[in-house]
Amino acid sequence: MKAIESKVLDAIRANPLASQQSLADELGLSRESVAGHIMRLTRKGEILGKGYILPAGQTLVVLGGANVDLTGTSADTFRPGDSNPGGVKQGAGGVGRNIAENLARLGNEVVMVTLVGDDSRGRYLIEQAQEAGIQTQAMVRHSEHATSTYLALNNDQGELVGAIADMAIIEQLTPEWLAERMSLLQSAQTLLVEANLPEATLTWLGEQSLNAPLVADAVSATKAVRLKPLLHRLDLLKVNRSEALTLIDEPASSDLSDEQLILRLLACGVTSVLLSLGERGVRYGDSTQQIELPVPHCDMLSDTGAGDALLAGFVHARHHIESVDTQLQFALLCAAMTLEAPQAVNTRLSATAVLQRLTETTQSSALAESES
């Protein structure tokens, strides 16, 4: 930042409601010069727009989808093509929204950037986000499209057997719409995106000079391909095996090892990879190391949202924990707590709760080793 821009920013911090003319008089500049500096500071994310709103220093910005989740769980063995007795519940969901809520419950300052419909479900999502601690000023109501809805069917073990996603509204998260919110994106400490976003939008993001490191969730093998134009810009990519194979143009039958998969993704320009291994746990890799850890013991009710909690937990831990091994343990425990909840996000999730379980897990492991 240039010295004169720093002076303008300091003057705004001292008096956020000052007019451009009063700032000019104070600094000995012309009003036109001050206006130009303010415009450049806004583009850089140092100012968030009207009223010279200044960004908080530790804000995580999540850009993605927000859905109303309708989840039906069979009371007995699921029978395809038949009516299955069970229960149906409504909750707030969407990959981006789930990540945002997990981050907020872990104690982070989080802004969610998304579109919802100007309908009852849209109002429900905004209210739910506010209750969870998510900042909702960038959750915008769209007058022409309905709120996204995700309909999931689970078997009696809580495992997904099929789903339908009505997410047309997310296609309205266009480059043009986001360009108007560039100051918010630039203010982020970390910017998290997901592959439900339109490919044109992800490509556009890859072309921007963003201040924050980019983190991405591949979502599914079908959607993962949308991230290809963004790979060279990603600080962290979370994928499962099928998504990773799609991104490197390998068939699903490929016999590449997990280690080789990560190396191939790193060769595409990704700085670090979080490879979800499902029941086997998770494998992390960067240019210096690869670490694999198993899933901690938990009593699973539903696997919906576990991957979102894994990524949120790891992003949180990277800001607060130095050891990568411990970061992964923290993230896995976030996922385990989500597996134990009937909804996509465990409302009991908190950094304190996770750290307590981490301590208990460490003590149990140490005791088992001493007895062996």
mmCIF file with all atom_site columns, C-alpha atoms in Angstrom, residues 89-256:
data_model
loop_
_atom_site.group_PDB
_atom_site.id
_atom_site.type_symbol
_atom_site.label_atom_id
_atom_site.label_alt_id
_atom_site.label_comp_id
_atom_site.label_asym_id
_atom_site.label_entity_id
_atom_site.label_seq_id
_atom_site.pdbx_PDB_ins_code
_atom_site.Cartn_x
_atom_site.Cartn_y
_atom_site.Cartn_z
_atom_site.occupancy
_atom_site.B_iso_or_equiv
_atom_site.pdbx_formal_charge
_atom_site.auth_seq_id
_atom_site.auth_comp_id
_atom_site.auth_asym_id
_atom_site.auth_atom_id
_atom_site.pdbx_PDB_model_num
ATOM 1   C CA . LYS A 1 89  ? -37.069 -33.431 8.816   1.00 0.00 ? 89  LYS A CA 1
ATOM 2   C CA . GLN A 1 90  ? -36.326 -29.921 7.556   1.00 0.00 ? 90  GLN A CA 1
ATOM 3   C CA . GLY A 1 91  ? -33.046 -28.139 8.189   1.00 0.00 ? 91  GLY A CA 1
ATOM 4   C CA . ALA A 1 92  ? -30.664 -25.562 6.814   1.00 0.00 ? 92  ALA A CA 1
ATOM 5   C CA . GLY A 1 93  ? -28.043 -26.926 4.432   1.00 0.00 ? 93  GLY A CA 1
ATOM 6   C CA . GLY A 1 94  ? -25.946 -26.409 1.348   1.00 0.00 ? 94  GLY A CA 1
ATOM 7   C CA . VAL A 1 95  ? -22.218 -27.124 1.155   1.00 0.00 ? 95  VAL A CA 1
ATOM 8   C CA . GLY A 1 96  ? -21.159 -23.478 1.475   1.00 0.00 ? 96  GLY A CA 1
ATOM 9   C CA . ARG A 1 97  ? -23.706 -22.705 4.176   1.00 0.00 ? 97  ARG A CA 1
ATOM 10  C CA . ASN A 1 98  ? -22.779 -25.816 6.163   1.00 0.00 ? 98  ASN A CA 1
ATOM 11  C CA . ILE A 1 99  ? -19.097 -24.865 6.050   1.00 0.00 ? 99  ILE A CA 1
ATOM 12  C CA . ALA A 1 100 ? -19.980 -21.333 7.154   1.00 0.00 ? 100 ALA A CA 1
ATOM 13  C CA . GLU A 1 101 ? -22.078 -22.540 10.102  1.00 0.00 ? 101 GLU A CA 1
ATOM 14  C CA . ASN A 1 102 ? -19.386 -24.969 11.258  1.00 0.00 ? 102 ASN A CA 1
ATOM 15  C CA . LEU A 1 103 ? -16.803 -22.186 11.118  1.00 0.00 ? 103 LEU A CA 1
ATOM 16  C CA . ALA A 1 104 ? -19.079 -19.825 13.045  1.00 0.00 ? 104 ALA A CA 1
ATOM 17  C CA . ARG A 1 105 ? -19.818 -22.424 15.727  1.00 0.00 ? 105 ARG A CA 1
ATOM 18  C CA . LEU A 1 106 ? -16.072 -22.933 16.113  1.00 0.00 ? 106 LEU A CA 1
ATOM 19  C CA . GLY A 1 107 ? -15.825 -19.245 17.030  1.00 0.00 ? 107 GLY A CA 1
ATOM 20  C CA . ASN A 1 108 ? -14.797 -17.615 13.755  1.00 0.00 ? 108 ASN A CA 1
ATOM 21  C CA . GLU A 1 109 ? -16.122 -14.388 12.249  1.00 0.00 ? 109 GLU A CA 1
ATOM 22  C CA . VAL A 1 110 ? -17.832 -15.615 9.085   1.00 0.00 ? 110 VAL A CA 1
ATOM 23  C CA . VAL A 1 111 ? -19.602 -13.851 6.223   1.00 0.00 ? 111 VAL A CA 1
ATOM 24  C CA . MET A 1 112 ? -21.787 -15.953 3.905   1.00 0.00 ? 112 MET A CA 1
ATOM 25  C CA . VAL A 1 113 ? -22.092 -14.762 0.296   1.00 0.00 ? 113 VAL A CA 1
ATOM 26  C CA . THR A 1 114 ? -25.039 -16.372 -1.468  1.00 0.00 ? 114 THR A CA 1
ATOM 27  C CA . LEU A 1 115 ? -28.508 -15.915 -2.947  1.00 0.00 ? 115 LEU A CA 1
ATOM 28  C CA . VAL A 1 116 ? -31.800 -17.104 -1.468  1.00 0.00 ? 116 VAL A CA 1
ATOM 29  C CA . GLY A 1 117 ? -35.322 -16.676 -2.765  1.00 0.00 ? 117 GLY A CA 1
ATOM 30  C CA . ASP A 1 118 ? -37.631 -13.933 -1.593  1.00 0.00 ? 118 ASP A CA 1
ATOM 31  C CA . ASP A 1 119 ? -39.797 -16.604 0.001   1.00 0.00 ? 119 ASP A CA 1
ATOM 32  C CA . SER A 1 120 ? -40.430 -18.321 3.334   1.00 0.00 ? 120 SER A CA 1
ATOM 33  C CA . ARG A 1 121 ? -37.545 -20.753 2.874   1.00 0.00 ? 121 ARG A CA 1
ATOM 34  C CA . GLY A 1 122 ? -35.169 -17.887 2.130   1.00 0.00 ? 122 GLY A CA 1
ATOM 35  C CA . ARG A 1 123 ? -36.243 -16.084 5.296   1.00 0.00 ? 123 ARG A CA 1
ATOM 36  C CA . TYR A 1 124 ? -35.817 -19.344 7.214   1.00 0.00 ? 124 TYR A CA 1
ATOM 37  C CA . LEU A 1 125 ? -32.214 -19.719 5.965   1.00 0.00 ? 125 LEU A CA 1
ATOM 38  C CA . ILE A 1 126 ? -31.299 -16.153 6.901   1.00 0.00 ? 126 ILE A CA 1
ATOM 39  C CA . GLU A 1 127 ? -32.802 -16.558 10.379  1.00 0.00 ? 127 GLU A CA 1
ATOM 40  C CA . GLN A 1 128 ? -31.006 -19.884 10.884  1.00 0.00 ? 128 GLN A CA 1
ATOM 41  C CA . ALA A 1 129 ? -27.700 -18.356 9.769   1.00 0.00 ? 129 ALA A CA 1
ATOM 42  C CA . GLN A 1 130 ? -28.069 -15.433 12.171  1.00 0.00 ? 130 GLN A CA 1
ATOM 43  C CA . GLU A 1 131 ? -28.865 -17.784 15.046  1.00 0.00 ? 131 GLU A CA 1
ATOM 44  C CA . ALA A 1 132 ? -25.695 -19.765 14.232  1.00 0.00 ? 132 ALA A CA 1
ATOM 45  C CA . GLY A 1 133 ? -23.557 -16.613 14.301  1.00 0.00 ? 133 GLY A CA 1
ATOM 46  C CA . ILE A 1 134 ? -23.056 -16.164 10.544  1.00 0.00 ? 134 ILE A CA 1
ATOM 47  C CA . GLN A 1 135 ? -23.010 -12.595 9.231   1.00 0.00 ? 135 GLN A CA 1
ATOM 48  C CA . THR A 1 136 ? -25.825 -12.399 6.665   1.00 0.00 ? 136 THR A CA 1
ATOM 49  C CA . GLN A 1 137 ? -25.422 -8.979  5.018   1.00 0.00 ? 137 GLN A CA 1
ATOM 50  C CA . ALA A 1 138 ? -24.291 -10.748 1.819   1.00 0.00 ? 138 ALA A CA 1
ATOM 51  C CA . MET A 1 139 ? -27.115 -13.318 1.798   1.00 0.00 ? 139 MET A CA 1
ATOM 52  C CA . VAL A 1 140 ? -29.207 -11.561 -0.839  1.00 0.00 ? 140 VAL A CA 1
ATOM 53  C CA . ARG A 1 141 ? -32.862 -12.289 -1.608  1.00 0.00 ? 141 ARG A CA 1
ATOM 54  C CA . HIS A 1 142 ? -33.591 -12.881 -5.305  1.00 0.00 ? 142 HIS A CA 1
ATOM 55  C CA . SER A 1 143 ? -37.061 -11.891 -6.454  1.00 0.00 ? 143 SER A CA 1
ATOM 56  C CA . GLU A 1 144 ? -37.251 -14.243 -9.458  1.00 0.00 ? 144 GLU A CA 1
ATOM 57  C CA . HIS A 1 145 ? -35.834 -17.554 -8.211  1.00 0.00 ? 145 HIS A CA 1
ATOM 58  C CA . ALA A 1 146 ? -36.926 -19.876 -5.426  1.00 0.00 ? 146 ALA A CA 1
ATOM 59  C CA . THR A 1 147 ? -34.632 -20.804 -2.549  1.00 0.00 ? 147 THR A CA 1
ATOM 60  C CA . SER A 1 148 ? -32.511 -23.891 -3.199  1.00 0.00 ? 148 SER A CA 1
ATOM 61  C CA . THR A 1 149 ? -33.956 -27.113 -1.835  1.00 0.00 ? 149 THR A CA 1
ATOM 62  C CA . TYR A 1 150 ? -32.101 -30.403 -1.282  1.00 0.00 ? 150 TYR A CA 1
ATOM 63  C CA . LEU A 1 151 ? -34.181 -33.566 -0.874  1.00 0.00 ? 151 LEU A CA 1
ATOM 64  C CA . ALA A 1 152 ? -32.243 -36.514 0.593   1.00 0.00 ? 152 ALA A CA 1
ATOM 65  C CA . LEU A 1 153 ? -33.233 -40.113 1.282   1.00 0.00 ? 153 LEU A CA 1
ATOM 66  C CA . ASN A 1 154 ? -31.293 -42.046 3.920   1.00 0.00 ? 154 ASN A CA 1
ATOM 67  C CA . ASN A 1 155 ? -31.440 -45.720 4.833   1.00 0.00 ? 155 ASN A CA 1
ATOM 68  C CA . ASP A 1 156 ? -32.008 -46.889 8.400   1.00 0.00 ? 156 ASP A CA 1
ATOM 69  C CA . GLN A 1 157 ? -28.253 -46.560 9.074   1.00 0.00 ? 157 GLN A CA 1
ATOM 70  C CA . GLY A 1 158 ? -28.347 -42.863 8.174   1.00 0.00 ? 158 GLY A CA 1
ATOM 71  C CA . GLU A 1 159 ? -26.484 -43.428 4.901   1.00 0.00 ? 159 GLU A CA 1
ATOM 72  C CA . LEU A 1 160 ? -27.511 -41.511 1.780   1.00 0.00 ? 160 LEU A CA 1
ATOM 73  C CA . VAL A 1 161 ? -29.232 -43.649 -0.851  1.00 0.00 ? 161 VAL A CA 1
ATOM 74  C CA . GLY A 1 162 ? -30.399 -40.885 -3.179  1.00 0.00 ? 162 GLY A CA 1
ATOM 75  C CA . ALA A 1 163 ? -31.066 -37.167 -3.442  1.00 0.00 ? 163 ALA A CA 1
ATOM 76  C CA . ILE A 1 164 ? -32.491 -34.419 -5.641  1.00 0.00 ? 164 ILE A CA 1
ATOM 77  C CA . ALA A 1 165 ? -31.023 -30.916 -5.621  1.00 0.00 ? 165 ALA A CA 1
ATOM 78  C CA . ASP A 1 166 ? -33.142 -27.989 -6.889  1.00 0.00 ? 166 ASP A CA 1
ATOM 79  C CA . MET A 1 167 ? -30.364 -25.371 -7.007  1.00 0.00 ? 167 MET A CA 1
ATOM 80  C CA . ALA A 1 168 ? -31.146 -23.218 -10.045 1.00 0.00 ? 168 ALA A CA 1
ATOM 81  C CA . ILE A 1 169 ? -30.705 -20.015 -8.045  1.00 0.00 ? 169 ILE A CA 1
ATOM 82  C CA . ILE A 1 170 ? -26.985 -20.640 -7.543  1.00 0.00 ? 170 ILE A CA 1
ATOM 83  C CA . GLU A 1 171 ? -26.478 -20.074 -11.286 1.00 0.00 ? 171 GLU A CA 1
ATOM 84  C CA . GLN A 1 172 ? -27.272 -16.414 -10.578 1.00 0.00 ? 172 GLN A CA 1
ATOM 85  C CA . LEU A 1 173 ? -24.029 -16.095 -8.581  1.00 0.00 ? 173 LEU A CA 1
ATOM 86  C CA . THR A 1 174 ? -22.399 -14.708 -11.715 1.00 0.00 ? 174 THR A CA 1
ATOM 87  C CA . PRO A 1 175 ? -19.099 -12.853 -12.163 1.00 0.00 ? 175 PRO A CA 1
ATOM 88  C CA . GLU A 1 176 ? -21.065 -9.652  -12.711 1.00 0.00 ? 176 GLU A CA 1
ATOM 89  C CA . TRP A 1 177 ? -22.957 -10.100 -9.426  1.00 0.00 ? 177 TRP A CA 1
ATOM 90  C CA . LEU A 1 178 ? -19.760 -10.854 -7.521  1.00 0.00 ? 178 LEU A CA 1
ATOM 91  C CA . ALA A 1 179 ? -17.829 -7.978  -9.091  1.00 0.00 ? 179 ALA A CA 1
ATOM 92  C CA . GLU A 1 180 ? -20.152 -5.620  -7.228  1.00 0.00 ? 180 GLU A CA 1
ATOM 93  C CA . ARG A 1 181 ? -19.018 -7.306  -3.991  1.00 0.00 ? 181 ARG A CA 1
ATOM 94  C CA . MET A 1 182 ? -15.304 -7.419  -4.742  1.00 0.00 ? 182 MET A CA 1
ATOM 95  C CA . SER A 1 183 ? -14.433 -5.263  -1.726  1.00 0.00 ? 183 SER A CA 1
ATOM 96  C CA . LEU A 1 184 ? -15.952 -7.921  0.555   1.00 0.00 ? 184 LEU A CA 1
ATOM 97  C CA . LEU A 1 185 ? -14.052 -10.726 -1.188  1.00 0.00 ? 185 LEU A CA 1
ATOM 98  C CA . GLN A 1 186 ? -10.846 -8.709  -0.903  1.00 0.00 ? 186 GLN A CA 1
ATOM 99  C CA . SER A 1 187 ? -11.382 -8.155  2.814   1.00 0.00 ? 187 SER A CA 1
ATOM 100 C CA . ALA A 1 188 ? -11.349 -11.865 3.622   1.00 0.00 ? 188 ALA A CA 1
ATOM 101 C CA . GLN A 1 189 ? -8.646  -13.500 5.674   1.00 0.00 ? 189 GLN A CA 1
ATOM 102 C CA . THR A 1 190 ? -9.555  -16.712 3.826   1.00 0.00 ? 190 THR A CA 1
ATOM 103 C CA . LEU A 1 191 ? -12.006 -17.129 0.934   1.00 0.00 ? 191 LEU A CA 1
ATOM 104 C CA . LEU A 1 192 ? -13.780 -20.484 0.730   1.00 0.00 ? 192 LEU A CA 1
ATOM 105 C CA . VAL A 1 193 ? -15.614 -21.574 -2.426  1.00 0.00 ? 193 VAL A CA 1
ATOM 106 C CA . GLU A 1 194 ? -17.358 -24.731 -3.568  1.00 0.00 ? 194 GLU A CA 1
ATOM 107 C CA . ALA A 1 195 ? -17.922 -26.482 -6.891  1.00 0.00 ? 195 ALA A CA 1
ATOM 108 C CA . ASN A 1 196 ? -21.683 -25.894 -6.927  1.00 0.00 ? 196 ASN A CA 1
ATOM 109 C CA . LEU A 1 197 ? -20.828 -22.396 -8.192  1.00 0.00 ? 197 LEU A CA 1
ATOM 110 C CA . PRO A 1 198 ? -21.135 -21.771 -11.946 1.00 0.00 ? 198 PRO A CA 1
ATOM 111 C CA . GLU A 1 199 ? -18.004 -22.702 -13.894 1.00 0.00 ? 199 GLU A CA 1
ATOM 112 C CA . ALA A 1 200 ? -17.815 -19.173 -15.358 1.00 0.00 ? 200 ALA A CA 1
ATOM 113 C CA . THR A 1 201 ? -17.764 -17.743 -11.826 1.00 0.00 ? 201 THR A CA 1
ATOM 114 C CA . LEU A 1 202 ? -14.994 -20.089 -10.685 1.00 0.00 ? 202 LEU A CA 1
ATOM 115 C CA . THR A 1 203 ? -12.997 -19.262 -13.808 1.00 0.00 ? 203 THR A CA 1
ATOM 116 C CA . TRP A 1 204 ? -13.465 -15.544 -13.110 1.00 0.00 ? 204 TRP A CA 1
ATOM 117 C CA . LEU A 1 205 ? -12.292 -15.970 -9.527  1.00 0.00 ? 205 LEU A CA 1
ATOM 118 C CA . GLY A 1 206 ? -9.142  -17.637 -10.823 1.00 0.00 ? 206 GLY A CA 1
ATOM 119 C CA . GLU A 1 207 ? -8.410  -14.539 -12.898 1.00 0.00 ? 207 GLU A CA 1
ATOM 120 C CA . GLN A 1 208 ? -8.740  -12.050 -10.023 1.00 0.00 ? 208 GLN A CA 1
ATOM 121 C CA . SER A 1 209 ? -5.892  -10.667 -7.930  1.00 0.00 ? 209 SER A CA 1
ATOM 122 C CA . LEU A 1 210 ? -7.366  -11.695 -4.599  1.00 0.00 ? 210 LEU A CA 1
ATOM 123 C CA . ASN A 1 211 ? -5.677  -10.858 -1.301  1.00 0.00 ? 211 ASN A CA 1
ATOM 124 C CA . ALA A 1 212 ? -6.865  -13.951 0.564   1.00 0.00 ? 212 ALA A CA 1
ATOM 125 C CA . PRO A 1 213 ? -5.793  -17.579 0.124   1.00 0.00 ? 213 PRO A CA 1
ATOM 126 C CA . LEU A 1 214 ? -8.425  -19.636 -1.703  1.00 0.00 ? 214 LEU A CA 1
ATOM 127 C CA . VAL A 1 215 ? -9.895  -22.846 -0.270  1.00 0.00 ? 215 VAL A CA 1
ATOM 128 C CA . ALA A 1 216 ? -12.219 -25.057 -2.331  1.00 0.00 ? 216 ALA A CA 1
ATOM 129 C CA . ASP A 1 217 ? -14.533 -28.024 -1.764  1.00 0.00 ? 217 ASP A CA 1
ATOM 130 C CA . ALA A 1 218 ? -14.982 -30.250 -4.830  1.00 0.00 ? 218 ALA A CA 1
ATOM 131 C CA . VAL A 1 219 ? -18.537 -31.280 -3.704  1.00 0.00 ? 219 VAL A CA 1
ATOM 132 C CA . SER A 1 220 ? -18.985 -34.256 -6.089  1.00 0.00 ? 220 SER A CA 1
ATOM 133 C CA . ALA A 1 221 ? -17.332 -36.041 -9.007  1.00 0.00 ? 221 ALA A CA 1
ATOM 134 C CA . THR A 1 222 ? -19.828 -34.391 -11.355 1.00 0.00 ? 222 THR A CA 1
ATOM 135 C CA . LYS A 1 223 ? -19.230 -30.858 -10.053 1.00 0.00 ? 223 LYS A CA 1
ATOM 136 C CA . ALA A 1 224 ? -15.485 -31.162 -9.341  1.00 0.00 ? 224 ALA A CA 1
ATOM 137 C CA . VAL A 1 225 ? -14.511 -30.499 -12.960 1.00 0.00 ? 225 VAL A CA 1
ATOM 138 C CA . ARG A 1 226 ? -15.673 -26.893 -12.512 1.00 0.00 ? 226 ARG A CA 1
ATOM 139 C CA . LEU A 1 227 ? -12.653 -26.272 -10.280 1.00 0.00 ? 227 LEU A CA 1
ATOM 140 C CA . LYS A 1 228 ? -10.073 -26.997 -12.993 1.00 0.00 ? 228 LYS A CA 1
ATOM 141 C CA . PRO A 1 229 ? -9.546  -23.321 -13.952 1.00 0.00 ? 229 PRO A CA 1
ATOM 142 C CA . LEU A 1 230 ? -8.991  -22.524 -10.266 1.00 0.00 ? 230 LEU A CA 1
ATOM 143 C CA . LEU A 1 231 ? -6.534  -25.278 -9.306  1.00 0.00 ? 231 LEU A CA 1
ATOM 144 C CA . HIS A 1 232 ? -3.407  -23.168 -9.796  1.00 0.00 ? 232 HIS A CA 1
ATOM 145 C CA . ARG A 1 233 ? -4.765  -20.594 -7.335  1.00 0.00 ? 233 ARG A CA 1
ATOM 146 C CA . LEU A 1 234 ? -5.876  -22.927 -4.550  1.00 0.00 ? 234 LEU A CA 1
ATOM 147 C CA . ASP A 1 235 ? -4.150  -22.863 -1.194  1.00 0.00 ? 235 ASP A CA 1
ATOM 148 C CA . LEU A 1 236 ? -6.209  -25.878 -0.075  1.00 0.00 ? 236 LEU A CA 1
ATOM 149 C CA . LEU A 1 237 ? -8.422  -28.322 -1.967  1.00 0.00 ? 237 LEU A CA 1
ATOM 150 C CA . LYS A 1 238 ? -10.727 -30.800 -0.234  1.00 0.00 ? 238 LYS A CA 1
ATOM 151 C CA . VAL A 1 239 ? -11.673 -33.826 -2.368  1.00 0.00 ? 239 VAL A CA 1
ATOM 152 C CA . ASN A 1 240 ? -12.577 -37.480 -2.113  1.00 0.00 ? 240 ASN A CA 1
ATOM 153 C CA . ARG A 1 241 ? -11.056 -40.113 -4.367  1.00 0.00 ? 241 ARG A CA 1
ATOM 154 C CA . SER A 1 242 ? -13.655 -39.964 -7.159  1.00 0.00 ? 242 SER A CA 1
ATOM 155 C CA . GLU A 1 243 ? -13.495 -36.146 -7.253  1.00 0.00 ? 243 GLU A CA 1
ATOM 156 C CA . ALA A 1 244 ? -9.700  -36.220 -7.381  1.00 0.00 ? 244 ALA A CA 1
ATOM 157 C CA . LEU A 1 245 ? -9.710  -38.679 -10.302 1.00 0.00 ? 245 LEU A CA 1
ATOM 158 C CA . THR A 1 246 ? -12.120 -36.440 -12.194 1.00 0.00 ? 246 THR A CA 1
ATOM 159 C CA . LEU A 1 247 ? -9.874  -33.405 -11.696 1.00 0.00 ? 247 LEU A CA 1
ATOM 160 C CA . ILE A 1 248 ? -6.808  -35.180 -13.130 1.00 0.00 ? 248 ILE A CA 1
ATOM 161 C CA . ASP A 1 249 ? -8.760  -36.820 -15.991 1.00 0.00 ? 249 ASP A CA 1
ATOM 162 C CA . GLU A 1 250 ? -8.325  -40.378 -14.719 1.00 0.00 ? 250 GLU A CA 1
ATOM 163 C CA . PRO A 1 251 ? -11.072 -43.043 -14.967 1.00 0.00 ? 251 PRO A CA 1
ATOM 164 C CA . ALA A 1 252 ? -12.938 -44.120 -11.845 1.00 0.00 ? 252 ALA A CA 1
ATOM 165 C CA . SER A 1 253 ? -11.281 -47.543 -12.202 1.00 0.00 ? 253 SER A CA 1
ATOM 166 C CA . SER A 1 254 ? -7.780  -46.039 -11.903 1.00 0.00 ? 254 SER A CA 1
ATOM 167 C CA . ASP A 1 255 ? -5.411  -47.869 -9.549  1.00 0.00 ? 255 ASP A CA 1
ATOM 168 C CA . LEU A 1 256 ? -3.476  -44.738 -8.604  1.00 0.00 ? 256 LEU A CA 1
#
